[in-house]
Coordinates of C-alpha atoms and ligand atoms in Angstrom, one line a residue:
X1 CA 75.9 20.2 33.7
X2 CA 74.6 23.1 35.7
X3 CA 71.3 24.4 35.5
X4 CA 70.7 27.3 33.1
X5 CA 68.4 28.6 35.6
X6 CA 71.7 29.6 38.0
X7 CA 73.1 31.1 35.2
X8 CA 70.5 34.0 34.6
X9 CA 71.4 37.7 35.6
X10 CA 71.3 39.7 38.4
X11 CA 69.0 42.7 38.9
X12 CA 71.8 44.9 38.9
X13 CA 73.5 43.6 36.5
X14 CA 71.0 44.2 34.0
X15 CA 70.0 47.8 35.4
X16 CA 73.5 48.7 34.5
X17 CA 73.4 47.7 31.0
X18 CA 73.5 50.9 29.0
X19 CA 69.9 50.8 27.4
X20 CA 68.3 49.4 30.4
X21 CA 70.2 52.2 32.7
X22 CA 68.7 54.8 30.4
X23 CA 65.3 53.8 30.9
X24 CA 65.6 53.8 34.5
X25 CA 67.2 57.3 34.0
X26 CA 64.5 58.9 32.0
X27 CA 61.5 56.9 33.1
X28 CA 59.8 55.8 36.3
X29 CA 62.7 53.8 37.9
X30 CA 60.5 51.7 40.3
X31 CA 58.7 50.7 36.8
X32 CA 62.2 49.5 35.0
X33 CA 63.4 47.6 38.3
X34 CA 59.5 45.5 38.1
X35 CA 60.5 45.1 34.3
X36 CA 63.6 43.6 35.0
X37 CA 62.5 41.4 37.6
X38 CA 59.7 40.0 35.7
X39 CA 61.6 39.6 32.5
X40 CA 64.4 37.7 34.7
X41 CA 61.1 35.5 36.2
X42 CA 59.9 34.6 32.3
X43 CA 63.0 33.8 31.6
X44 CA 63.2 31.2 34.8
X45 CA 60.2 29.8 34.0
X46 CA 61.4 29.3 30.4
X47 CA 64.0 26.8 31.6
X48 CA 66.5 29.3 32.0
X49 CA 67.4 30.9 28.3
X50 CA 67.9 34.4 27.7
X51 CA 64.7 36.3 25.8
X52 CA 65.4 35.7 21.8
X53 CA 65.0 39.5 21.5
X54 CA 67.8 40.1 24.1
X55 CA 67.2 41.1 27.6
X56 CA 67.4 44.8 26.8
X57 CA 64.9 44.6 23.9
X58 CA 62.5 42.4 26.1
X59 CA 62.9 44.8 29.5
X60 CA 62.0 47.9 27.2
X61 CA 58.6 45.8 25.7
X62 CA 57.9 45.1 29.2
X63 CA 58.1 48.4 30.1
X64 CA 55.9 49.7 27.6
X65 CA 53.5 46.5 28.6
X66 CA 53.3 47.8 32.2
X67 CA 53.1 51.1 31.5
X68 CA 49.9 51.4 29.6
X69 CA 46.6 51.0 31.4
X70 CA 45.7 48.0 32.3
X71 CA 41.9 48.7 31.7
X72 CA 41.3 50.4 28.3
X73 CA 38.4 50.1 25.7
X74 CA 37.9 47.0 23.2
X75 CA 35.7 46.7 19.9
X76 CA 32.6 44.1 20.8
X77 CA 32.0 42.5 17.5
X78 CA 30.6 39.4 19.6
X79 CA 27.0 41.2 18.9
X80 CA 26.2 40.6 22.6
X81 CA 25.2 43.9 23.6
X82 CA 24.9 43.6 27.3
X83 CA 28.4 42.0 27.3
X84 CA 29.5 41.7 31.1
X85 CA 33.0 41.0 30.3
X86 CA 32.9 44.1 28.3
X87 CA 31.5 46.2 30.8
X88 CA 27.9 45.8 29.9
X89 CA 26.5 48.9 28.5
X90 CA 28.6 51.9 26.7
X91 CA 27.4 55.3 27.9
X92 CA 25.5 57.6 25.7
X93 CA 27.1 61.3 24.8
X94 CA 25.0 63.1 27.4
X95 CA 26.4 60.5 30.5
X96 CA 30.4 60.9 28.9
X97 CA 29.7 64.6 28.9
X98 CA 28.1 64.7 32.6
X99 CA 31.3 62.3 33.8
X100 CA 33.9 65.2 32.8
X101 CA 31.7 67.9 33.6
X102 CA 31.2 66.4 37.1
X103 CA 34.6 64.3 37.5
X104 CA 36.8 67.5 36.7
X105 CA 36.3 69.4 39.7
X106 CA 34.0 70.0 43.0
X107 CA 30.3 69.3 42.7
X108 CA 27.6 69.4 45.0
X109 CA 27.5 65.9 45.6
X110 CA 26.3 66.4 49.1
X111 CA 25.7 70.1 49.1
X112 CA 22.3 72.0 49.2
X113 CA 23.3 75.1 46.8
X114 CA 20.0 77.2 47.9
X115 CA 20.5 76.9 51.3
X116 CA 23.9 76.7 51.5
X117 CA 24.3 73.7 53.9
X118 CA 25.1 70.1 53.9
X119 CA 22.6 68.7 51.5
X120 CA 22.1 64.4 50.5
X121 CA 23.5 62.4 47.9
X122 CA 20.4 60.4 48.0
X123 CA 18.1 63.5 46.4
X124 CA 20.5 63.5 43.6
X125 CA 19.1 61.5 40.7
X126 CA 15.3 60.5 43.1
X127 CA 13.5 63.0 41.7
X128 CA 14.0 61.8 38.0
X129 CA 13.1 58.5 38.8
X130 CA 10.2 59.5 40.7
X131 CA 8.9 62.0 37.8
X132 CA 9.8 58.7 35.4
X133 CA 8.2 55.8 36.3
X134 CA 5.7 57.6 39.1
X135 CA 7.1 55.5 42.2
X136 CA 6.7 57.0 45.1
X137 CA 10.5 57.0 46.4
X138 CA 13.6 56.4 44.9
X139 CA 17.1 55.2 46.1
X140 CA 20.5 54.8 44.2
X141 CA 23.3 52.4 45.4
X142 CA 26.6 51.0 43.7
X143 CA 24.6 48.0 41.9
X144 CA 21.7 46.1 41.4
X145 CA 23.4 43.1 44.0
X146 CA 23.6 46.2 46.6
X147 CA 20.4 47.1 46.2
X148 CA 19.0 43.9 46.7
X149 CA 21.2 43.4 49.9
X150 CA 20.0 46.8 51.3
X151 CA 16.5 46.1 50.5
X152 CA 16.7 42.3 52.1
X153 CA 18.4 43.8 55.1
X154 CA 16.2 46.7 55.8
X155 CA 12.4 44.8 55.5
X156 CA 14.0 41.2 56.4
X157 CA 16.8 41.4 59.0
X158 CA 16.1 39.1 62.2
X159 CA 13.3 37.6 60.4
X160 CA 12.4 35.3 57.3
X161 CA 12.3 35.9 54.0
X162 CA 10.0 33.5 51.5
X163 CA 11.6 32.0 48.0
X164 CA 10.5 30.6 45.2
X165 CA 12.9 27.4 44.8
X166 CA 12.5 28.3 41.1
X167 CA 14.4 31.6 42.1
X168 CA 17.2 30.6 43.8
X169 CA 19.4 32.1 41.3
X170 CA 23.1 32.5 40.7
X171 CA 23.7 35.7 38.5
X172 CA 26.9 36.2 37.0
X173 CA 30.1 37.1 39.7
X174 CA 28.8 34.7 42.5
X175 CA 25.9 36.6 43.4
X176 CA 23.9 33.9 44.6
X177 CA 20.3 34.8 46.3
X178 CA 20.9 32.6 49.7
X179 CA 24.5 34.3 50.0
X180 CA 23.1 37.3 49.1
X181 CA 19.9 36.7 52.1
X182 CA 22.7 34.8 54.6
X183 CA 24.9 38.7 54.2
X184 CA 21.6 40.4 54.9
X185 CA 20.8 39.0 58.4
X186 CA 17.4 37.0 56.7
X187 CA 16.2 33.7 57.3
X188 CA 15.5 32.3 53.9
X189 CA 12.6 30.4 53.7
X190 CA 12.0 28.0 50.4
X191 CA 8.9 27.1 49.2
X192 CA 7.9 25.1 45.6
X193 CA 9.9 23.5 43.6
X194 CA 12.3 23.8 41.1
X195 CA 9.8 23.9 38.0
X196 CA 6.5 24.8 39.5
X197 CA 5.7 26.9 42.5
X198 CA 2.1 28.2 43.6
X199 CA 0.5 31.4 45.7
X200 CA -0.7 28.4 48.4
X201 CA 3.3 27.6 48.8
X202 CA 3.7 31.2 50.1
X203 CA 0.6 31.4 52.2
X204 CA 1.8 28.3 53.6
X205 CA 5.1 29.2 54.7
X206 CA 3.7 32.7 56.1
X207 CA 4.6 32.4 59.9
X208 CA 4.9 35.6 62.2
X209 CA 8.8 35.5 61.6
X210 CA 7.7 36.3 58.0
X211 CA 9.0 39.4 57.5
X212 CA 9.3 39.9 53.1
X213 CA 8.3 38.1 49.8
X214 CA 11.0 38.0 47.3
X215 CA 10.2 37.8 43.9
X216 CA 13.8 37.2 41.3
X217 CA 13.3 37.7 38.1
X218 CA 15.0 34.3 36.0
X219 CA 16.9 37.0 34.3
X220 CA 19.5 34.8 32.6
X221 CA 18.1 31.4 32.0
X222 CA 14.6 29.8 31.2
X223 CA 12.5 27.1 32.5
X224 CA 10.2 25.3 30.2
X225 CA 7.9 22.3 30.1
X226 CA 5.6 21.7 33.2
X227 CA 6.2 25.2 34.7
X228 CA 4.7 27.4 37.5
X229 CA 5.7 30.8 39.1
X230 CA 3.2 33.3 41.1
X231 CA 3.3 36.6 39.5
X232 CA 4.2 39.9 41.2
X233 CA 1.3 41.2 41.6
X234 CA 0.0 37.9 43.8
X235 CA 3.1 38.0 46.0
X236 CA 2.4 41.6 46.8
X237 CA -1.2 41.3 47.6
X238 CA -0.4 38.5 49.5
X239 CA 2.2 40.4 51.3
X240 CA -0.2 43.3 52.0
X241 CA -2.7 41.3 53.0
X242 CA -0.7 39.4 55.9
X243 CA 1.4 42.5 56.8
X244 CA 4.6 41.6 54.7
X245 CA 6.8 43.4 52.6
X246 CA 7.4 41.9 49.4
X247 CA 10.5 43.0 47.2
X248 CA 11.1 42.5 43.4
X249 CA 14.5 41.8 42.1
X250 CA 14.5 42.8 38.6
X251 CA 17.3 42.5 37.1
X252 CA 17.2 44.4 34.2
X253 CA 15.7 47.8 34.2
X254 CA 13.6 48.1 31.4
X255 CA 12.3 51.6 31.0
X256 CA 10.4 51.3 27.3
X257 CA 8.9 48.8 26.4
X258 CA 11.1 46.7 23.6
X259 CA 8.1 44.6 22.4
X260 CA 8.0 46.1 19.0
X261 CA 11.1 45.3 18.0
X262 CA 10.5 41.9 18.9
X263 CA 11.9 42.0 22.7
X264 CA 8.9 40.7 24.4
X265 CA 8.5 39.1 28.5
X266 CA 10.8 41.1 30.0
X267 CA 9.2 43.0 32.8
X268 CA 9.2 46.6 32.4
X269 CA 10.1 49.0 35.8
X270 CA 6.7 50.4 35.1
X271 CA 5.3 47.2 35.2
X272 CA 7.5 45.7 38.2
X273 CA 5.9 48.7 40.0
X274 CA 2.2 48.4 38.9
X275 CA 2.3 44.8 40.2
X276 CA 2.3 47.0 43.8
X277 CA 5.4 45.5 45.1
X278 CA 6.5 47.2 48.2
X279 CA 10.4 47.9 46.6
X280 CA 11.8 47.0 43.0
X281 CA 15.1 46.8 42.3
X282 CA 17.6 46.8 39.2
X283 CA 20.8 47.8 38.0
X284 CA 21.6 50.6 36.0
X285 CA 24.0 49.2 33.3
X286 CA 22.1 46.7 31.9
X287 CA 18.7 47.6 29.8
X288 CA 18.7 51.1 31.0
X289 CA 21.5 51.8 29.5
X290 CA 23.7 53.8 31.9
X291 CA 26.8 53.6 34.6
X292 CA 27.0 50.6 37.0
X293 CA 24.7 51.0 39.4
X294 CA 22.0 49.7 41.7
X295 CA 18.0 51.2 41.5
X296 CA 15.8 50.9 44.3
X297 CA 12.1 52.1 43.9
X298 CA 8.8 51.8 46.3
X299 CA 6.7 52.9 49.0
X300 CA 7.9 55.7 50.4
X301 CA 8.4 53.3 53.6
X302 CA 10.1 50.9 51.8
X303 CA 12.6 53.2 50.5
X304 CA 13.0 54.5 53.6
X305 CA 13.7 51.9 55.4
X306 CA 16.1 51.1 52.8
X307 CA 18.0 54.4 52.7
X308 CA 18.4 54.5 56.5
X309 CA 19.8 51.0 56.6
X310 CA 23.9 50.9 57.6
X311 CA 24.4 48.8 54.6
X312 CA 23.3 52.0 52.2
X313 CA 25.9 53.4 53.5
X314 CA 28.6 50.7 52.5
X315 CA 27.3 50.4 48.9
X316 CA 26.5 54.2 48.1
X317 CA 26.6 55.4 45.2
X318 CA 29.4 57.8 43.9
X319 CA 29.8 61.6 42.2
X320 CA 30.0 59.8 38.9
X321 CA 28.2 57.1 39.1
X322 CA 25.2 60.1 39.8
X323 CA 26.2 62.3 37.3
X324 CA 26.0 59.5 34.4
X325 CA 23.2 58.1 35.8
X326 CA 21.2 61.4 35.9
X327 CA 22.1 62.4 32.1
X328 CA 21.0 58.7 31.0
X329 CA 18.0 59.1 32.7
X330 CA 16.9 62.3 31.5
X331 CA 16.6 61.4 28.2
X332 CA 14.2 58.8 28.9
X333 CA 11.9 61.7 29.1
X334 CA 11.5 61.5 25.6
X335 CA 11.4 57.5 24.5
X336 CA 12.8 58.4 20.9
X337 CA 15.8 60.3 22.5
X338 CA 16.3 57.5 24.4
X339 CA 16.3 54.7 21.2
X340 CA 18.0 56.8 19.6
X341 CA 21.0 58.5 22.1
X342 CA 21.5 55.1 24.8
X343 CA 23.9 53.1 22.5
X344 CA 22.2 50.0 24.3
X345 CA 19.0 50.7 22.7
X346 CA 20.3 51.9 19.4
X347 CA 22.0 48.3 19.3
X348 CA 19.0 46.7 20.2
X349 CA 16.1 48.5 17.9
X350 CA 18.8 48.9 15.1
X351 CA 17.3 48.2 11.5
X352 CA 18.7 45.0 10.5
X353 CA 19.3 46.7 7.2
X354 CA 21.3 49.2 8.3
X355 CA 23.1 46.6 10.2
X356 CA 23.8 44.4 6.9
X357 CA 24.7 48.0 5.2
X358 CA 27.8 48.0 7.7
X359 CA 28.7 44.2 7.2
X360 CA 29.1 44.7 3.6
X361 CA 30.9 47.7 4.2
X362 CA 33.3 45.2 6.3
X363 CA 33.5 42.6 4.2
X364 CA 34.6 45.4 1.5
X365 CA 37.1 46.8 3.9
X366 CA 38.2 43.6 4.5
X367 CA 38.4 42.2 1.2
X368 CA 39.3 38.7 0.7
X369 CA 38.4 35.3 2.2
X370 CA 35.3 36.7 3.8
X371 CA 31.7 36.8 3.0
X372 CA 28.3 38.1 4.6
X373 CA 26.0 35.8 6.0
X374 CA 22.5 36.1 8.4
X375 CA 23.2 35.3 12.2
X376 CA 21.5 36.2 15.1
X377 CA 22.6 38.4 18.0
X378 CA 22.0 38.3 22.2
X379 CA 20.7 40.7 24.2
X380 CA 23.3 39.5 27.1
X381 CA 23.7 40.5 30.5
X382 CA 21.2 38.7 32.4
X383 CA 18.4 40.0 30.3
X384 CA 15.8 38.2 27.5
X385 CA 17.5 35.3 27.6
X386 CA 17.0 32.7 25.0
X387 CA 16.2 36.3 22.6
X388 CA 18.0 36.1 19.0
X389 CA 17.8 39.1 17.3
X390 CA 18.7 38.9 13.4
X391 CA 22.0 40.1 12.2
X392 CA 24.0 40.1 9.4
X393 CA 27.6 38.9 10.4
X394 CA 31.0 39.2 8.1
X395 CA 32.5 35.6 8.5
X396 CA 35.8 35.3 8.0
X397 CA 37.7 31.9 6.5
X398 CA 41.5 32.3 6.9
X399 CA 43.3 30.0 4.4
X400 CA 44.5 27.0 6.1
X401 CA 48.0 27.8 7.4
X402 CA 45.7 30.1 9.8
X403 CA 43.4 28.6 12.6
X404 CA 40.5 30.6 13.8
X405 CA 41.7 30.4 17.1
X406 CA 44.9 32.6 15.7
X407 CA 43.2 34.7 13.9
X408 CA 40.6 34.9 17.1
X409 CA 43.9 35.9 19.2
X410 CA 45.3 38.1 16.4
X411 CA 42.4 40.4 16.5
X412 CA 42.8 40.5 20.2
X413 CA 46.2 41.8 20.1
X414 CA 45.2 44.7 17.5
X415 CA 44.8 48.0 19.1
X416 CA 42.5 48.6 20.4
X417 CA 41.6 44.6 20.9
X418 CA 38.7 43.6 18.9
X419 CA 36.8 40.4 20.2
X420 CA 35.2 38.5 18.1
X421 CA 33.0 34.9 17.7
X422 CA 34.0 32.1 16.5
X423 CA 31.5 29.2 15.6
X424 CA 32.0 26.2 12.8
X425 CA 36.0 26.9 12.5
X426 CA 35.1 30.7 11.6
X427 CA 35.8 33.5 13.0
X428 CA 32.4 35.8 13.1
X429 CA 32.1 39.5 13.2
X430 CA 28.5 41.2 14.2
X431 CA 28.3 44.7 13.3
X432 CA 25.4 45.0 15.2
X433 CA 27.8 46.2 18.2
X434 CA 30.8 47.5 16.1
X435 CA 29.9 51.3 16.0
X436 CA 29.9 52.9 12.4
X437 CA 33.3 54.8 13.0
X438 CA 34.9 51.5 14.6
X439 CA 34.2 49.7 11.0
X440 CA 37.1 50.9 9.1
X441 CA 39.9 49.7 12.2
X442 CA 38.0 46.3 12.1
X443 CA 38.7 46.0 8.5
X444 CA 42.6 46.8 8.9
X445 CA 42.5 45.2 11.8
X446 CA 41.4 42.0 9.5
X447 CA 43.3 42.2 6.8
X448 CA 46.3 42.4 8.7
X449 CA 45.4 39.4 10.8
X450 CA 45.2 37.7 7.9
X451 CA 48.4 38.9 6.1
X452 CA 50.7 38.6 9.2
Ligands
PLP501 C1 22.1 41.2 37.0 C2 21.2 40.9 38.1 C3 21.6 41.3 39.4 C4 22.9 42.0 39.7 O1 23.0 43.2 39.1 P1 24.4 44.0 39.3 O2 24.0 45.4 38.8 O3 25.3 43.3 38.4 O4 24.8 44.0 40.7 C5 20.7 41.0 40.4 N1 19.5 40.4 40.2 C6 19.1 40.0 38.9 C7 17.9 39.2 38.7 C8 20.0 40.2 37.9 O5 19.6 39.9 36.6

């Protein structure tokens, strides 16, 4: 018997098939030829038998596959608000409008208006964060990993830089502190222990290669039990007093304090700053709330240093990124504006009645096999970890011809793709991060998962 596999079409014979040649006529041709190329390869790699569709029908799906975008927006009903895989933090009105406003045609990204010269990027959104959180100097790269690098390369290149073995952290996307100090030309220096480290560790190691004191913030995980870390604020007065710079990686960037709402421990910017570190820095799409992107503030030395480095230059910022980041910021200038207008804050301080108010209107939407229950939600993204906030969640219990894992992947396929939990053989929704008008395509969304 010959293999099927020898048997499949040609390219060109396929691109002459009537429906196939009218795609290619009316449409992108270099698009149809891929199409028909990769439809021919599935149907390889399916042991050699034609698509049960028919090869026209399955080139013209593929087509329509390839030719949407490939990134596009998805409903988080994991109730991880800081969801990385989700791209962290959904940008408040003000930053959407900014991004067209800014996006759409020239801006004076590098332009001094008044005098009517070359002007800096860099002054862009410094002043803000200055007038903000009352640092001295301000400096805005790509993200919080790039800031970190800049910051380790410009106070620590050619010399050492102290750790706490307790921070030797990996944060999501291989970024890995002693990578990280390796890239940035510093000699990393460990001192403690996994569990317990003390301010005589880093007086110890203090040698006249020293050049910085790190400080990571255990952003994503917590150690408990017979633990011991030096706070900021002893790292820095150790680092002034020996002539060292000491930099604070933050993670997070807290600008309000979340406490009342049951968020406590993570360290605010203003309080990163207060503990007189030389530079802290943090990302911009995490707790702030805004576009990817990497926060730097300090000592007007530190910052400096930091913007004259080589590296700022590799990991600068861009015209959006700026123009996002500035409208965020701004309304921080009034904390309740910035509850109530930075989704990622709404999400977090949201009234857990109001969040139960939009599970039952779920549940109705959705109708049958489903009920409302208490859960809990995360914080995500490297930040609070170990948190729970209390949600209500609409659980959903397909009859038994339907797995969760289908439904789970039903919901995916919906457009746009819903993601959703699944814990105990159920598939969980948390409206906590399904926006009001996104409840009503969740609901269809459901029931048709369920029907089909
Ligand atoms: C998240 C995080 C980073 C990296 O931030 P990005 O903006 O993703 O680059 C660095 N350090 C700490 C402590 C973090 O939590």
């Amino acid at each position: 018997m010959t293999d099927p596999r020898r048997r499949l079409p040609a390219v060109d014979a396929l691109l002459a098939e009537p429906e196939v040649a009218a795609l290619a006529a009316t449409g992108p041709r270099g698009l149809v030829v891929r199409a028909v190329r990769e439809t021919i390869e599935a149907a390889r790699a399916n042991g050699g038998s034609a698509p049960p569709e028919g090869w026209s029908a399955a080139i013209r799906a593929r087509v329509q596959r390839l030719a949407a975008p490939s990134l596009g927006p998805v409903i988080n009903a994991t109730g991880v608000v800081l969801h990385t895989n989700l791209g962290r933090a959904p940008l408040s009105r003000a930053a959407i409008a900014a991004l067209a406003r800014v996006g759409a045609g020239y801006a004076n990204l590098e332009y001094d208006i008044a005098r009517g010269a070359r002007g800096s990027r860099h002054a862009l959104c410094r002043d803000l964060l200055v007038e903000l959180t009352g640092a001295e100097d301000a400096l805005v790269v790509n993200n919080a990993a790039g800031a970190v690098l800049v910051a380790l390369s410009a106070l620590a290149r050619g010399g050492e830089a102290i750790v706490s073995r307790g921070e030797l952290v990996e944060i999501g996307g291989a970024f890995r502190i002693p990578d990280i100090m390796a890239r940035s030309g510093a000699t990393l220096v460990e001192v403690g222990t996994t569990n317990r480290t003390h301010l005589k560790d880093y007086e110890a190691a203090l040698t006249p290669a020293s050049k910085l004191l790190l400080k990571v913030h255990q952003s994503n995980f917590q150690v408990t039990g017979f633990t011991a870390q030096v706070p900021a604020q002893e790292i820095a007065a150790v680092g002034h007093a020996r002539g060292v710079a000491s930099v604070y990686d933050l993670g997070s960037g807290l600008l309000v304090d979340l406490a009342p709402w049951g968020l406590g421990g993570e360290p605010t910017v203003l309080q990163a700053l207060a503990s007189g570190m030389d530079a802290v820095a943090f990302s911009g799409d995490k707790l702030l709330g805004g576009p990817q992107a990497g926060i730097l503030l300090g000592t007007r030395a530190a910052i400096e240093a930091c913007r004259n480095d080589p590296l700022a230059r590799a990991v600068r910022a861009d015209k959006l990124t700026l123009a996002a980041l500035e409208a965020t910021l701004a309304l921080y200038r009034d904390p309740a504006t910035s509850l109530r207008e930075i989704p990622v804050l709404r999400m977090l301080t949201e009234d857990v009645a109001q969040i139960r108010q939009r599970a039952e209107a779920l549940h109705k939407g959705v109708g049958k096999d489903a009920d409302v229950v208490e859960g809990e939600s995360e914080v995500g993204g490297g930040s609070f970890p170990g948190a729970k906030l209390k949600t209500w969640l609409v659980r959903v219990t397909p009859e038994r011809h339907l797995t969760p894992d289908t439904l789970a992947a039903r919901l995916r396929a919906s457009d746009p793709p819903i993601v959703a939990r699944i814990a105990d053989d159920r598939v969980l929704l948390d409206p906590r991060t399904i926006f009001p008008d996104q409840v009503e395509t969740v609901a269809r969304a459901v029931r048709s998962a369920l029907d089909g």
